């Protein structure tokens, strides 16, 4: 039996190139997806004061702020969180903060 080796086998894809470049975006990629970057609702089950994970969030103290719900271990940690000031100046600024400075509040 003799095998015919006259027709060389060529691969359909060439893997010689390291960087493949997509020239045309897919139809679904024509616009930026808002679903990935703007969730409808977020839930945090980690108490921001104690750092512990809150198991069984029903009946636990919570705060709803827009699309964020934060659960706390106890009413004391919720109150401690609420007592944190929003706009606090940075103490070691080289000068007086101006009205245009964003102070995180």
Coordinates of N, CA and C in Angstrom, one line a residue:
X1 N 0.8 -1.2 0.0 CA 0.0 0.0 0.0 C 0.9 1.2 0.0
X2 N 0.6 2.2 -0.8 CA 1.4 3.4 -1.0 C 0.5 4.6 -0.6
X3 N 1.0 5.5 0.3 CA 0.3 6.7 0.6 C 0.7 7.8 -0.3
X4 N -0.3 8.6 -0.7 CA 0.0 9.7 -1.6 C 0.3 10.9 -0.7
X5 N 1.5 11.5 -0.8 CA 2.0 12.6 -0.1 C 2.2 13.8 -1.0
X6 N 1.5 13.9 -2.1 CA 1.8 14.9 -3.0 C 1.1 16.2 -2.6
X7 N 0.0 16.1 -1.9 CA -0.8 17.4 -1.5 C -0.4 17.7 -0.1
X8 N 0.3 18.8 0.2 CA 0.7 19.1 1.5 C -0.5 19.6 2.3
X9 N -0.5 19.3 3.6 CA -1.6 19.7 4.5 C -1.3 21.1 5.0
X10 N -2.3 22.0 4.9 CA -2.1 23.4 5.4 C -3.2 23.6 6.4
X11 N -2.8 24.3 7.5 CA -3.8 24.7 8.5 C -4.7 25.8 8.1
X12 N -5.9 25.8 8.5 CA -6.9 26.8 8.2 C -6.5 28.1 8.9
X13 N -6.0 28.0 10.1 CA -5.6 29.2 10.9 C -4.1 29.3 11.0
X14 N -3.6 30.4 11.0 CA -2.1 30.6 11.1 C -1.9 31.1 12.6
X15 N -1.1 30.3 13.3 CA -0.8 30.7 14.7 C 0.6 31.3 14.8
X16 N 1.1 31.7 13.7 CA 2.4 32.3 13.7 C 2.4 33.7 14.3
X17 N 1.3 34.4 14.1 CA 1.2 35.8 14.6 C 0.8 35.8 16.1
X18 N 1.5 36.5 16.9 CA 1.2 36.6 18.4 C 0.0 37.4 18.7
X19 N -0.2 38.5 18.0 CA -1.3 39.4 18.3 C -2.3 39.4 17.2
X20 N -3.5 38.9 17.4 CA -4.6 38.9 16.5 C -5.3 40.2 16.7
X21 N -5.7 40.9 15.6 CA -6.3 42.2 15.7 C -7.7 42.1 15.1
X22 N -8.7 42.4 15.9 CA -10.1 42.4 15.4 C -10.3 43.7 14.7
X23 N -10.7 43.7 13.4 CA -10.9 44.9 12.6 C -12.2 45.5 12.8
X24 N -13.3 44.7 12.9 CA -14.6 45.2 12.9 C -15.3 44.7 14.2
X25 N -15.9 45.6 15.0 CA -16.6 45.1 16.2 C -17.9 44.4 15.8
X26 N -18.2 43.5 16.7 CA -19.5 42.7 16.6 C -20.7 43.7 16.7
X27 N -21.8 43.4 16.2 CA -23.0 44.3 16.4 C -23.3 44.6 17.8
X28 N -23.1 43.6 18.7 CA -23.4 43.8 20.1 C -22.4 44.8 20.8
X29 N -21.3 45.0 20.2 CA -20.2 45.8 20.8 C -20.2 47.2 20.2
X30 N -21.2 47.6 19.5 CA -21.3 48.9 18.8 C -21.4 50.0 19.9
X31 N -22.1 49.7 21.0 CA -22.3 50.7 22.0 C -21.8 50.2 23.3
X32 N -21.5 51.1 24.3 CA -21.0 50.7 25.6 C -22.2 50.1 26.4
X33 N -21.9 49.0 27.0 CA -22.9 48.3 27.8 C -23.1 49.1 29.1
X34 N -24.3 49.5 29.4 CA -24.6 50.2 30.7 C -24.9 49.1 31.8
X35 N -25.2 47.9 31.4 CA -25.6 46.9 32.4 C -24.4 46.5 33.2
X36 N -23.2 46.5 32.7 CA -22.0 46.2 33.4 C -21.6 47.2 34.4
X37 N -21.8 48.5 34.1 CA -21.3 49.6 34.9 C -22.3 50.3 35.8
X38 N -23.6 50.0 35.6 CA -24.6 50.6 36.4 C -25.6 49.6 36.9
X39 N -25.2 48.9 38.0 CA -26.2 47.9 38.5 C -27.4 48.5 39.1
X40 N -28.5 47.7 39.1 CA -29.8 48.2 39.5 C -29.8 48.3 41.1
X41 N -29.2 47.4 41.7 CA -29.2 47.4 43.2 C -28.0 46.7 43.7
X42 N -27.3 47.2 44.7 CA -26.2 46.5 45.3 C -26.5 46.3 46.8
X43 N -26.0 45.2 47.3 CA -26.2 44.8 48.7 C -24.8 44.5 49.3
X44 N -24.6 45.1 50.5 CA -23.3 44.8 51.2 C -23.7 44.1 52.5
X45 N -23.2 42.9 52.7 CA -23.5 42.1 53.9 C -22.3 42.1 54.8
X46 N -21.3 43.0 54.6 CA -20.1 43.1 55.4 C -20.3 44.4 56.3
X47 N -20.3 44.2 57.6 CA -20.5 45.4 58.5 C -19.3 46.3 58.3
X48 N -19.5 47.6 57.9 CA -18.3 48.4 57.7 C -17.6 48.8 58.9
X49 N -18.2 48.7 60.1 CA -17.5 49.1 61.3 C -16.7 47.9 61.9
X50 N -17.3 46.7 62.0 CA -16.6 45.6 62.6 C -15.9 44.8 61.5
X51 N -16.3 44.8 60.3 CA -15.6 44.1 59.2 C -16.1 42.6 59.1
X52 N -17.1 42.3 60.0 CA -17.6 40.9 60.0 C -18.7 40.7 58.9
X53 N -18.8 39.5 58.4 CA -19.8 39.2 57.4 C -21.1 39.0 58.2
X54 N -22.2 39.6 57.8 CA -23.5 39.5 58.4 C -24.3 38.3 57.8
X55 N -24.4 37.3 58.6 CA -25.2 36.1 58.1 C -26.7 36.3 58.4
X56 N -27.5 35.9 57.5 CA -29.0 36.0 57.7 C -29.4 37.5 57.9
X57 N -29.4 38.2 56.8 CA -29.6 39.7 56.8 C -31.1 40.1 57.2
X58 N -32.0 39.1 57.2 CA -33.4 39.5 57.5 C -33.5 39.8 59.0
X59 N -34.0 41.0 59.3 CA -34.2 41.4 60.7 C -33.0 42.2 61.2
X60 N -31.9 42.3 60.4 CA -30.7 43.0 60.9 C -30.9 44.5 60.6
X61 N -30.3 45.4 61.4 CA -30.3 46.8 61.0 C -29.7 47.1 59.7
X62 N -30.2 48.0 58.9 CA -29.7 48.3 57.6 C -29.9 49.7 57.3
X63 N -29.2 50.2 56.2 CA -29.4 51.5 55.7 C -29.5 51.4 54.2
X64 N -30.5 52.0 53.6 CA -30.7 52.0 52.2 C -30.4 53.4 51.7
X65 N -29.3 53.5 50.8 CA -28.9 54.7 50.3 C -28.9 54.6 48.8
X66 N -29.9 55.1 48.1 CA -30.0 55.0 46.7 C -30.2 53.5 46.2
X67 N -29.1 53.0 45.5 CA -29.2 51.7 45.1 C -28.3 50.7 45.9
X68 N -27.8 51.2 47.1 CA -27.0 50.5 48.0 C -27.7 50.2 49.3
X69 N -27.7 48.9 49.7 CA -28.3 48.5 51.0 C -27.1 48.0 51.8
X70 N -26.8 48.5 53.0 CA -25.8 48.1 53.9 C -26.4 47.5 55.1
X71 N -26.0 46.2 55.4 CA -26.5 45.5 56.6 C -25.4 45.6 57.7
X72 N -25.9 45.7 59.0 CA -25.0 45.8 60.1 C -25.2 44.6 61.1
X73 N -24.2 44.4 61.9 CA -24.3 43.3 62.9 C -25.3 43.7 64.0
X74 N -25.3 45.0 64.4 CA -26.1 45.4 65.5 C -26.5 46.9 65.3
X75 N -27.4 47.3 66.1 CA -27.8 48.7 66.1 C -26.7 49.6 66.5
X76 N -25.8 49.1 67.4 CA -24.7 50.0 67.8 C -23.7 50.2 66.7
X77 N -23.4 49.2 65.8 CA -22.5 49.5 64.7 C -23.2 50.3 63.6
X78 N -24.5 50.2 63.5 CA -25.2 51.1 62.6 C -25.2 52.5 63.0
X79 N -25.4 52.8 64.3 CA -25.3 54.1 64.9 C -23.9 54.7 64.8
X80 N -22.8 53.8 65.0 CA -21.5 54.3 64.9 C -21.2 54.7 63.4
X81 N -21.7 53.9 62.5 CA -21.5 54.3 61.0 C -22.2 55.6 60.7
X82 N -23.4 55.8 61.2 CA -24.2 57.0 61.0 C -23.5 58.2 61.6
X83 N -22.7 58.0 62.7 CA -22.1 59.2 63.4 C -20.8 59.6 62.7
X84 N -20.3 58.9 61.7 CA -19.1 59.3 61.0 C -19.5 60.5 60.1
X85 N -18.7 61.6 60.3 CA -19.0 62.8 59.5 C -18.7 62.5 58.0
X86 N -19.5 63.1 57.1 CA -19.3 63.0 55.7 C -18.2 63.9 55.2
X87 N -18.3 65.2 55.5 CA -17.4 66.2 55.0 C -16.4 66.5 56.1
X88 N -15.3 65.9 56.1 CA -14.3 66.2 57.1 C -13.0 66.7 56.4
X89 N -12.5 67.9 56.8 CA -11.3 68.4 56.1 C -10.1 67.6 56.4
X90 N -9.2 67.5 55.5 CA -7.9 66.9 55.7 C -7.1 67.8 56.6
X91 N -6.6 67.2 57.7 CA -5.9 68.1 58.7 C -4.5 68.6 58.2
X92 N -3.9 67.8 57.3 CA -2.5 68.2 57.0 C -2.3 68.8 55.6
X93 N -3.3 69.6 55.2 CA -3.2 70.3 53.9 C -2.2 71.4 54.1
X94 N -1.4 71.7 53.0 CA -0.4 72.8 53.2 C -1.1 74.2 53.2
X95 N -2.3 74.3 52.9 CA -3.0 75.6 52.9 C -4.4 75.4 53.3
X96 N -5.1 76.5 53.2 CA -6.6 76.5 53.5 C -7.3 75.8 52.4
X97 N -8.2 74.8 52.6 CA -8.9 74.2 51.5 C -9.9 75.2 50.9
X98 N -10.0 75.2 49.6 CA -10.9 76.1 48.9 C -12.2 75.4 48.7
X99 N -13.2 76.2 48.2 CA -14.5 75.7 47.9 C -14.6 74.7 46.8
X100 N -13.6 74.7 45.9 CA -13.6 73.7 44.8 C -13.0 72.4 45.2
X101 N -12.3 72.3 46.4 CA -11.7 71.0 46.8 C -12.8 70.0 47.1
X102 N -12.6 68.8 46.6 CA -13.5 67.7 46.9 C -13.0 67.1 48.1
X103 N -13.8 67.1 49.2 CA -13.4 66.5 50.4 C -14.1 65.2 50.7
X104 N -14.6 64.5 49.7 CA -15.1 63.2 49.9 C -16.5 63.1 50.5
X105 N -17.3 64.1 50.3 CA -18.6 64.1 50.9 C -19.7 64.1 50.0

